[in-house]
Coordinates of C-alpha atoms in Angstrom, one line a residue:
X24 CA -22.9 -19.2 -34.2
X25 CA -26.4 -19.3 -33.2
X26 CA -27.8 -15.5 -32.0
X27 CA -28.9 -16.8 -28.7
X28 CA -24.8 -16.7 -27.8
X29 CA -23.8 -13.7 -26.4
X30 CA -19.9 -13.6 -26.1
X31 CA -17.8 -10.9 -24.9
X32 CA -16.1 -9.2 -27.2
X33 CA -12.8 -7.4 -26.1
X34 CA -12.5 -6.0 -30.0
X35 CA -12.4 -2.8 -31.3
X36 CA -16.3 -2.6 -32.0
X37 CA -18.3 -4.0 -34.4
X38 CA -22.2 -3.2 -36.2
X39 CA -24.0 -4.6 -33.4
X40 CA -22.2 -4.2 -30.1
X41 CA -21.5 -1.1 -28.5
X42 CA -20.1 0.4 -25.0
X43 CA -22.5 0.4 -22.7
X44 CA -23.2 2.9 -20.2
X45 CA -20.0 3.4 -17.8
X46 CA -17.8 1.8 -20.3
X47 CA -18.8 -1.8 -20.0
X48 CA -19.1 -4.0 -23.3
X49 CA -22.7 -4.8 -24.1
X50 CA -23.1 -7.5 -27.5
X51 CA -25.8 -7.5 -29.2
X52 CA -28.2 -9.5 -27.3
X53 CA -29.5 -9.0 -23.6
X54 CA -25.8 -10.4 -22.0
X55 CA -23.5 -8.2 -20.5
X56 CA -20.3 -9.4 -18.8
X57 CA -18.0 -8.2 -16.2
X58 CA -16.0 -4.5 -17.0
X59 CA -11.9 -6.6 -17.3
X60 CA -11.3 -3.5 -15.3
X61 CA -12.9 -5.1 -12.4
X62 CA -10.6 -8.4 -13.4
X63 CA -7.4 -6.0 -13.7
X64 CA -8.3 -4.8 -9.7
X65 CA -8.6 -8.5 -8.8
X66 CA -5.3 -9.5 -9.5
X67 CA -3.6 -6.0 -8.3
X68 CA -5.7 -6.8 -5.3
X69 CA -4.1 -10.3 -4.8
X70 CA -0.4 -8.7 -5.9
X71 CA -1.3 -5.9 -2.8
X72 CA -1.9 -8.9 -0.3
X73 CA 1.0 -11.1 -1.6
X74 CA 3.6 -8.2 -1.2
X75 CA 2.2 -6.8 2.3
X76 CA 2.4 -10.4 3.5
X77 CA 6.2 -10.7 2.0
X78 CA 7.5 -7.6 3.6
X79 CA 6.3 -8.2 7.0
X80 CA 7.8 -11.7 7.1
X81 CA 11.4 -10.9 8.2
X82 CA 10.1 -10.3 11.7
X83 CA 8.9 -13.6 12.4
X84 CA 12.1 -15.0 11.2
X85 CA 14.3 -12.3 14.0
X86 CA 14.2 -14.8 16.5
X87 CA 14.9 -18.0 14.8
X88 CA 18.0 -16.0 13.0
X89 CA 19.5 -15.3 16.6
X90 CA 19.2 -18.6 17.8
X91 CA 20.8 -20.4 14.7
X92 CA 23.5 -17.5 13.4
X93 CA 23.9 -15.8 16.8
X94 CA 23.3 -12.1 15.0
X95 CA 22.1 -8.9 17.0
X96 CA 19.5 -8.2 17.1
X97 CA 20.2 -4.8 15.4
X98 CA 21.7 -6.5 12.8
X99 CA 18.5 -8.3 11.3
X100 CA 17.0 -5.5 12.6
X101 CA 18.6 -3.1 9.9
X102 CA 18.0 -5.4 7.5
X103 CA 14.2 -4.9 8.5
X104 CA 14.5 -1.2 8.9
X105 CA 16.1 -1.0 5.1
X106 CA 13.2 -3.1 3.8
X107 CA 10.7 -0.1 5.7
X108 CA 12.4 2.3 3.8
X109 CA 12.8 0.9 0.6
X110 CA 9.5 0.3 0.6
X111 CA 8.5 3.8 0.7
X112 CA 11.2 5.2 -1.1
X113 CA 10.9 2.6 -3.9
X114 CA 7.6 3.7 -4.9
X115 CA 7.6 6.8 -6.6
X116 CA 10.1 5.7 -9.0
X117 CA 8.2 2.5 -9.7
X118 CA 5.4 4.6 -11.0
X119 CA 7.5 6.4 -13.4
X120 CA 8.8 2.8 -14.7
X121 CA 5.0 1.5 -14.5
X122 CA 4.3 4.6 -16.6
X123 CA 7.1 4.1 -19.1
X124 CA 6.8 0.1 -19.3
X125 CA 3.9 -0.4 -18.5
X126 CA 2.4 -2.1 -15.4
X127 CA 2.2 -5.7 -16.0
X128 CA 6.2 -5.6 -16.9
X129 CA 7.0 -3.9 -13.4
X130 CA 4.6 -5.8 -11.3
X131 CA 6.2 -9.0 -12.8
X132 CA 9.6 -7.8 -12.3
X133 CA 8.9 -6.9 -8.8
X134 CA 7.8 -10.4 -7.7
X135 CA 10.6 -12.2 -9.5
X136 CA 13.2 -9.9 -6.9
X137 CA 10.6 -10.8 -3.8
X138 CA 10.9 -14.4 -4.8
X139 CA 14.5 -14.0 -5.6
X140 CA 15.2 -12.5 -2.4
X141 CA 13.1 -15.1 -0.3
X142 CA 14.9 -18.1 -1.9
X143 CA 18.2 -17.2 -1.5
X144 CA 17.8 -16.4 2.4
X145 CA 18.0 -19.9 2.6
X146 CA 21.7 -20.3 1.3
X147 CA 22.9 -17.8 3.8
X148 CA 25.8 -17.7 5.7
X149 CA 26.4 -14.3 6.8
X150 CA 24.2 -11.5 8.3
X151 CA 25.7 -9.1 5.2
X152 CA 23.6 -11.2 2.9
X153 CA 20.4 -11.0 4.8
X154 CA 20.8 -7.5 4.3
X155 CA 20.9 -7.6 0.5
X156 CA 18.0 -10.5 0.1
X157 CA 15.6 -9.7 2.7
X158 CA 16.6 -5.6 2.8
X159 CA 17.3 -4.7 0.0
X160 CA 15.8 -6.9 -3.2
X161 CA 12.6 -7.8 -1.1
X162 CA 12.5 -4.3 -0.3
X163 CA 12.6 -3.3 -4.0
X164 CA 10.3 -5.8 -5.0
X165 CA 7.3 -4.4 -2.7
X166 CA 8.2 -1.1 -2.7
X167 CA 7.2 -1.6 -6.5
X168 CA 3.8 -2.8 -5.6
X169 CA 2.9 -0.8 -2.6
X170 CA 0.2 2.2 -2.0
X171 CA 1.5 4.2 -5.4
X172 CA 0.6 1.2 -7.4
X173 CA -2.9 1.3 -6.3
X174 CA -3.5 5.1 -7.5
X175 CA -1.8 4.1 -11.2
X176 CA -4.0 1.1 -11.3
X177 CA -7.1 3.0 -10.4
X178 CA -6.2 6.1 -12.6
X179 CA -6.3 4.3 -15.8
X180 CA -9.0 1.3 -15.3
X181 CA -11.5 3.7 -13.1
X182 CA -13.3 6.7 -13.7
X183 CA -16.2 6.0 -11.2
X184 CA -16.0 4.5 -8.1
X185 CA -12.3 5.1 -8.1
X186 CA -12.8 5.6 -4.0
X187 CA -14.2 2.4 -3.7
X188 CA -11.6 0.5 -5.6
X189 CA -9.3 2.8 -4.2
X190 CA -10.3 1.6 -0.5
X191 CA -10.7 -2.2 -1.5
X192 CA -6.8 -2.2 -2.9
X193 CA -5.8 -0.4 0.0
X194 CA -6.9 -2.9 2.4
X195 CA -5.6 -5.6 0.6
X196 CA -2.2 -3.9 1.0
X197 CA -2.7 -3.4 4.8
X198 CA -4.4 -6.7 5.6
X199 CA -1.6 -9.0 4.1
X200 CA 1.0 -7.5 6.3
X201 CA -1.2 -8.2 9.8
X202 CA -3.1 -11.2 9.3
X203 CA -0.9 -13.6 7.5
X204 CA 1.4 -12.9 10.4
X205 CA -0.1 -15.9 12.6
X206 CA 0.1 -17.9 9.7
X207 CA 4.2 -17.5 9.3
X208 CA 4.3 -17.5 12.9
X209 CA 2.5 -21.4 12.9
X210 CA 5.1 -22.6 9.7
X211 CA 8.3 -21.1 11.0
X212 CA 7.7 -22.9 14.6
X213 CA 6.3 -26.1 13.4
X214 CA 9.0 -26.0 9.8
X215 CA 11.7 -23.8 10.0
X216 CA 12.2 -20.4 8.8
X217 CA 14.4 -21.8 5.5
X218 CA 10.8 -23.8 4.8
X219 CA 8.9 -20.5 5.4
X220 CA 11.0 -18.5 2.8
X221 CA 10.6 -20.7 0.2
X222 CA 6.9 -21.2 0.6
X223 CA 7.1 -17.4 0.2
X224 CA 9.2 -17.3 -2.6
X225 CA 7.0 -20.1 -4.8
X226 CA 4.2 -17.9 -3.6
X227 CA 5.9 -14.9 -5.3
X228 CA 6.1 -16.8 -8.7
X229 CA 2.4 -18.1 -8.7
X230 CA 1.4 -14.4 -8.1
X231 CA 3.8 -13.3 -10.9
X232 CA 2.3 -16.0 -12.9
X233 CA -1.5 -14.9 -12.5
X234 CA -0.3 -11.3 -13.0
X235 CA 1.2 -12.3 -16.8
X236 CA -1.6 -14.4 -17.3
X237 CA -4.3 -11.2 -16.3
X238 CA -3.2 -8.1 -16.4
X239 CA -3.3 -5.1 -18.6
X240 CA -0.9 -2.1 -18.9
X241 CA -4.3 0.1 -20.2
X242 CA -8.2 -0.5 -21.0
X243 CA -7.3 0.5 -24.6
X244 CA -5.3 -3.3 -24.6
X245 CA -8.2 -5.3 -23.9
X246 CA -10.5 -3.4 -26.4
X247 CA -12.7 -1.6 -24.0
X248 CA -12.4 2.2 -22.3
X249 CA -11.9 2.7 -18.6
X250 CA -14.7 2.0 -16.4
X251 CA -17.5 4.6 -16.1
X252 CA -15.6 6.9 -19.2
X253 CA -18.3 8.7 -20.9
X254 CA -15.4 9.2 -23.8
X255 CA -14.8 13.2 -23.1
X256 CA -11.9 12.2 -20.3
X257 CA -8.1 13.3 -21.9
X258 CA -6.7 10.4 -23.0
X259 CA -3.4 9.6 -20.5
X260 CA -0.4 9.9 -22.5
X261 CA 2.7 7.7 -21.8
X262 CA 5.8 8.9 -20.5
X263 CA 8.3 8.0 -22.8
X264 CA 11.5 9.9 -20.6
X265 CA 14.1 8.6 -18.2
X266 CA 11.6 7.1 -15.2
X267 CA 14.3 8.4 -12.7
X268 CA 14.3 12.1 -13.8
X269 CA 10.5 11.6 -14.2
X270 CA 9.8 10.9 -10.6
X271 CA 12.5 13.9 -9.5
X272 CA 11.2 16.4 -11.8
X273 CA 7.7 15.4 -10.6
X274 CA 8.8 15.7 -6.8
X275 CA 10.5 19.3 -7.9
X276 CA 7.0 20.6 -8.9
X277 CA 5.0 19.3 -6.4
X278 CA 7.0 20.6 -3.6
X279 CA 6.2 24.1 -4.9
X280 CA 2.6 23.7 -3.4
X281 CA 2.0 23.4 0.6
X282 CA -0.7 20.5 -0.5
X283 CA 2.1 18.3 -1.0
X284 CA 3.7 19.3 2.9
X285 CA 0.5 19.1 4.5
X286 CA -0.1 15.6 2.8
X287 CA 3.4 14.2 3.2
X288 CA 3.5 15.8 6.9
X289 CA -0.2 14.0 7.6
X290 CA 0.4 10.7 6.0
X291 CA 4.2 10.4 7.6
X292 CA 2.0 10.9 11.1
X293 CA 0.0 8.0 9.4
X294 CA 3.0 5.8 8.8
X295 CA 4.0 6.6 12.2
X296 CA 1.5 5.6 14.4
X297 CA 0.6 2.3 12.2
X298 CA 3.2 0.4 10.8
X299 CA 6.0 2.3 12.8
X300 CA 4.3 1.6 16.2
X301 CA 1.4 -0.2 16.5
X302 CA 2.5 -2.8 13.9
X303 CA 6.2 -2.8 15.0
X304 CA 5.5 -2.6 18.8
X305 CA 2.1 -3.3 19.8
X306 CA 3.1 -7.4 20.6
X307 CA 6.4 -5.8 22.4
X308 CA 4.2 -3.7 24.5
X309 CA 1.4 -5.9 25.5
X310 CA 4.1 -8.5 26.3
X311 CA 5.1 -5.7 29.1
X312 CA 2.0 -6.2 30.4
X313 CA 2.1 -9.9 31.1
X314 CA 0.0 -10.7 27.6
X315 CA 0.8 -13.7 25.8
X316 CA 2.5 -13.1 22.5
X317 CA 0.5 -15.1 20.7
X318 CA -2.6 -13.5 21.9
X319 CA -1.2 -10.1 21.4
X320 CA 0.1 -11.2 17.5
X321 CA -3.7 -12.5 17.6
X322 CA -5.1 -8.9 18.0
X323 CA -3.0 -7.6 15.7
X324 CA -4.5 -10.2 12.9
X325 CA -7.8 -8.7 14.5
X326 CA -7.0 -5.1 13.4
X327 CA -6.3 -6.9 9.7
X328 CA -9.4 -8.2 9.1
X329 CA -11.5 -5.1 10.6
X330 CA -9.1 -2.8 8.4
X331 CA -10.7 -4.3 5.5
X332 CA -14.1 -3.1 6.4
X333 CA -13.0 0.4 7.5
X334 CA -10.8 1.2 4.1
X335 CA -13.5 -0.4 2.1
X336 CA -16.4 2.2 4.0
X337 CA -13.5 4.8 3.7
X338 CA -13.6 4.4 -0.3
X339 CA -17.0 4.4 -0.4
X340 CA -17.0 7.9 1.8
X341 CA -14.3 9.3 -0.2
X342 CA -16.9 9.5 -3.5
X343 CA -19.8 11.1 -1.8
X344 CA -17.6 12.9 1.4
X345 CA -15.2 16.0 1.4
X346 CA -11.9 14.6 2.0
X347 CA -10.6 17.1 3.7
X348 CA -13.1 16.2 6.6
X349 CA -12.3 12.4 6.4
X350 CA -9.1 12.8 7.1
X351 CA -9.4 14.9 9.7
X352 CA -11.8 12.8 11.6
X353 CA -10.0 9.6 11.3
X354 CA -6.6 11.6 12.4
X355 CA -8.6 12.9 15.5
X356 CA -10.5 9.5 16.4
X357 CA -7.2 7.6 16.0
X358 CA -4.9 10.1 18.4
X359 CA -7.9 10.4 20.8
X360 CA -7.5 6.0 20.6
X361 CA -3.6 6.2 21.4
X362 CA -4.2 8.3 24.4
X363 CA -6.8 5.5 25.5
X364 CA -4.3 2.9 24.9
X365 CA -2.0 2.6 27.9
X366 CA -4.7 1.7 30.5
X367 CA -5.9 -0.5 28.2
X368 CA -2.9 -3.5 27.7
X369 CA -3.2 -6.1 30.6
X370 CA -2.4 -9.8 30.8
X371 CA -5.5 -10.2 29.3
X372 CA -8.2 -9.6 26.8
X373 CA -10.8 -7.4 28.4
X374 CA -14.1 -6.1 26.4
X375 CA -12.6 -2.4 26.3
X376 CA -9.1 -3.9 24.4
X377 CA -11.4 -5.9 21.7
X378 CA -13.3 -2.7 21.1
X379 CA -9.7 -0.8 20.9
X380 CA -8.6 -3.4 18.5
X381 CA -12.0 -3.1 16.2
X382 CA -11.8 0.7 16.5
X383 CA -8.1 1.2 15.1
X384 CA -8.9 -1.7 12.6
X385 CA -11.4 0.0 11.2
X386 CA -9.4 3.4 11.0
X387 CA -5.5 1.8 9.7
X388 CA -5.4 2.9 7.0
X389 CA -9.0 4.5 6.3
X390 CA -7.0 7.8 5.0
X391 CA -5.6 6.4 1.8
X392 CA -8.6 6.6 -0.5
X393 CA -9.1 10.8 0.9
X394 CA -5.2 10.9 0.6
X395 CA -5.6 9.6 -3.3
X396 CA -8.3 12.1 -3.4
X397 CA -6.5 15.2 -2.7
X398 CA -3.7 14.1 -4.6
X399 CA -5.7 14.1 -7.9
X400 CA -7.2 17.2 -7.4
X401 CA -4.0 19.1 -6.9
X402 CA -2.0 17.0 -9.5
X403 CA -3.9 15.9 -11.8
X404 CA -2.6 13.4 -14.5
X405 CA 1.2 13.0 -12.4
X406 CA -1.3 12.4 -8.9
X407 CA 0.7 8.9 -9.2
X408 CA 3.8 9.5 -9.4
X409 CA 3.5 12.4 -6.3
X410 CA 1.0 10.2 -4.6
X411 CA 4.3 8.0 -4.5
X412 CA 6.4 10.7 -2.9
X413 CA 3.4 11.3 -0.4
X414 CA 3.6 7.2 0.6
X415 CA 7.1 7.8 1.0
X416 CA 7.2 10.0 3.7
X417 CA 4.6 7.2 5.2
X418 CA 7.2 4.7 5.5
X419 CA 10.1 7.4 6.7
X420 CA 7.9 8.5 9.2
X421 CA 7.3 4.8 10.4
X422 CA 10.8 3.9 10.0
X423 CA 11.5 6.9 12.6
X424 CA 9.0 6.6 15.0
X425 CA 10.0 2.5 15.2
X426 CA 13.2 3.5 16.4
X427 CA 12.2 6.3 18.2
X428 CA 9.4 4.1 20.2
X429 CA 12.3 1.4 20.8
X430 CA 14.7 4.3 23.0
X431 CA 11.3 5.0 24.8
X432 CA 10.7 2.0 25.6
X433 CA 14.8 1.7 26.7
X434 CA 14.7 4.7 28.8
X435 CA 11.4 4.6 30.5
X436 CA 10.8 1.0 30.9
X437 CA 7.7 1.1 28.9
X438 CA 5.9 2.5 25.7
X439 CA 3.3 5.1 27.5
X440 CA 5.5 7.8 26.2
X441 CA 5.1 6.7 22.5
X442 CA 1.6 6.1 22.7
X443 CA 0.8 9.2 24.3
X444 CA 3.5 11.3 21.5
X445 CA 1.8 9.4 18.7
X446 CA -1.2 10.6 19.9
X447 CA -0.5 14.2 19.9
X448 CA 0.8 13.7 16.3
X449 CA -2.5 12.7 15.2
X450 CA -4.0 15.6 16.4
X451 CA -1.4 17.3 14.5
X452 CA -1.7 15.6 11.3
X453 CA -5.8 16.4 11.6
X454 CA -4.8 20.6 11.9
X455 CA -2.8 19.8 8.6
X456 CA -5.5 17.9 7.2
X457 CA -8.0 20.9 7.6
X458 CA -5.7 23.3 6.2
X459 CA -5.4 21.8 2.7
X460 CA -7.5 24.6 0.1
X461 CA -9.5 23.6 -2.6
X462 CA -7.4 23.5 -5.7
X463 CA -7.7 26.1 -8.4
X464 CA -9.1 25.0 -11.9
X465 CA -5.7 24.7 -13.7
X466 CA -4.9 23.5 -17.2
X467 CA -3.1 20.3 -17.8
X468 CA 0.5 19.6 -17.8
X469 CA 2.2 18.9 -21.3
X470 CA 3.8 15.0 -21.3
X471 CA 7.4 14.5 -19.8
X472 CA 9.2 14.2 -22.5
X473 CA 13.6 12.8 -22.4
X474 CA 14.3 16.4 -23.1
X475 CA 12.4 18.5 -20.5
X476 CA 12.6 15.5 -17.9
X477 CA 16.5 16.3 -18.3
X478 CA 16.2 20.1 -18.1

């Protein structure tokens, strides 16, 4: 091969080659290519988008459902309120199996039971079994690849910029479940919803396929060390216990330090006045008004795209910024927003509702990358797996304040109530915020091993 060819090598190195500075692989001429950790972030990013999209999709078919099967509406709706959960609840264990299997295995497994449970909506015949498809196997299946799977994939392919990628991943998960909303919207009216789920479910597969095809359980499998290791990191040592009593015994610990409270208090505040209100309600409410619904599904497409910006920007913060203070400020800006929000909705669009709408894009979910953050400086290699448990209370607390907004909304004939007690939790979730101490230097954890995980 002539010396002017420069290929990247993915090898074990040779006389020639070498790791360049923050870990990418440098041959022996001038040509450098791109770090596969970036490559590994681009397909977790697509995987984030995919199962945000997926999860949000039952409530464009609620309607549709009624009309053909004559269900309740609470009926679909608990198979939407056990997907919420599940996909909260699913996550810490997921990181434990990720841990265990590795992360190409899960991520694989976990689209195979979204497609699964999209293409066999379509054979229904009873409300029971839109519980089990769309509840509880779609619920699995992104619940394995939510918000915890960011932190594991950043954790072992990142050593700088981990706030940046941390922020871009994060947005992928947010946007998919807001902006490809319109799009189901547009197949379900002008198709059917039995089209729409399996257009989901062969979308399911193509991602799984791409994930096979890409991915990498560690840098170490593709020859190379993580991105921006300078080689004196501790090497991350697989769990090789039972994942369940992993992710318990890791919970156990990290409820012995008030971190973990004030994070799971702050980000359930999160989940709460996001997915649980503004993502569940928001159309609901500005329907009140005499809004269109497909303006109001508009806006909420609107807060995707301008999310993406604002966790991006949030990521970046997070690696120059104390956390601490970026969580409090988006907790406080987003309250102060919800207490704006009621003399805002109106049949129409007005200038102050756009900039509403750009505003709490920009902040949706700008406190995961700080979140992450905190989580690694308190826990240290299992920041993960309790960075799971902390994203569960996320989707509790927006599984409860759905509900909760719905009797509002029952009893008072409108959703100023909500707003304005969402608001006041944000404010609340900012005190917790600035109460979280710097952790003390502490020594790291020995592996979970079958025997002490089963202590």
């Amino acid at each position: 091969m002539a010396e002017s060819s420069h290929i990247l090598s993915l090898r074990p190195l040779v006389p020639g080659g070498g790791l360049g500075e923050a870990g990418r692989v440098i041959t022996t001429g001038t040509a450098r290519r791109v770090h596969p950790a970036w490559w590994v972030a681009g397909v977790a990013f697509i995987a984030l988008l995919g199962a945000a999209a997926f999860r949000s999709m039952p409530g464009v078919f609620m309607n549709p459902l009624h009309q053909e099967f004559g269900w309740p509406h609470s009926v679909i709706s608990a198979a939407v309120s056990l997907n919420l959960l599940l996909y909260g609840l699913t996550a810490p264990f997921a990181v434990a199996l990720m841990a265990r299997f590795g992360i190409r295995r899960v991520t694989v497994a976990a689209l195979l039971l979204i497609a699964a449970g999209s293409g066999l909506t379509v054979f229904m015949t009873a409300s029971w079994q839109l519980i089990v498809c769309w509840g509880l196997l779609v619920g699995l299946g992104t619940g394995s690849m939510a918000l915890a799977f960011v932190s594991t994939v950043v954790d072992r392919w990142f050593v700088q910029r981990r706030g940046l990628v941390s922020g871009v991943l994060t947005a992928g998960s947010a946007t998919g479940q807001l902006i490809f909303l319109p799009l189901a919207a547009v197949l379900v009216e002008s198709h059917g919803w039995r089209f729409t789920s399996l257009v989901i479910a062969g979308t399911a597969l193509l991602v799984g396929l791409l994930v096979l095809l890409v991915m990498r359980d560690h840098p170490r499998d593709a020859g190379v060390t993580a991105y921006g290791a300078t080689g004196e990191e501790p090497e991350q040592v697989r769990d090789r216990g039972n994942p369940a009593a992993i992710a318990l015994r890791t919970l156990r610990d990290a409820a012995r330090k008030p971190a973990f409270w004030l994070l799971a208090g702050g980000f359930a505040i999160c989940g709460a006045s996001t997915n649980g209100l503004v993502n569940t309600h928001f159309v609901s409410a500005a329907h009140d008004h005499g809004m269109p619904t497909t303006t109001a599904a508009g806006l909420l497409a609107v807060i995707g795209v301008f999310d993406v910006l604002g966790t991006v920007l949030s990521g970046w913060l997070t690696d120059k910024v104390n956390p601490r203070v970026l969580l409090a400020a988006y907790y406080t800006l987003r309250g102060l927003s919800l207490f704006v929000l009621p003399q805002l909705l109106g049949p129409s669009v007005e200038a102050s509702m756009v900039l509403f709408v750009v505003f709490y894009g920009l902040d949706w979910v700008a406190t995961v990358p700080p979140t992450l953050a905190l989580c690694r400086e308190h826990f240290g290699p299992r920041a993960s797996v309790v960075f799971g448990w902390v994203f569960a209370s996320h989707q509790i607390g927006a599984a409860a304040i759905a509900s909760i907004a719905g009797v509002v909304r029952d009893q008072f004939g409108d959703y100023a109530a909500a707003w304005y007690g969402a608001g006041l939790l944000c404010l609340l979730a900012t005190a917790f915020s600035v109460s979280i101490r710097v952790a003390a230097p502490r020594r790291e954890p020995e592996p979970v091993t079958t025997a002490s995980a089963s202590r």
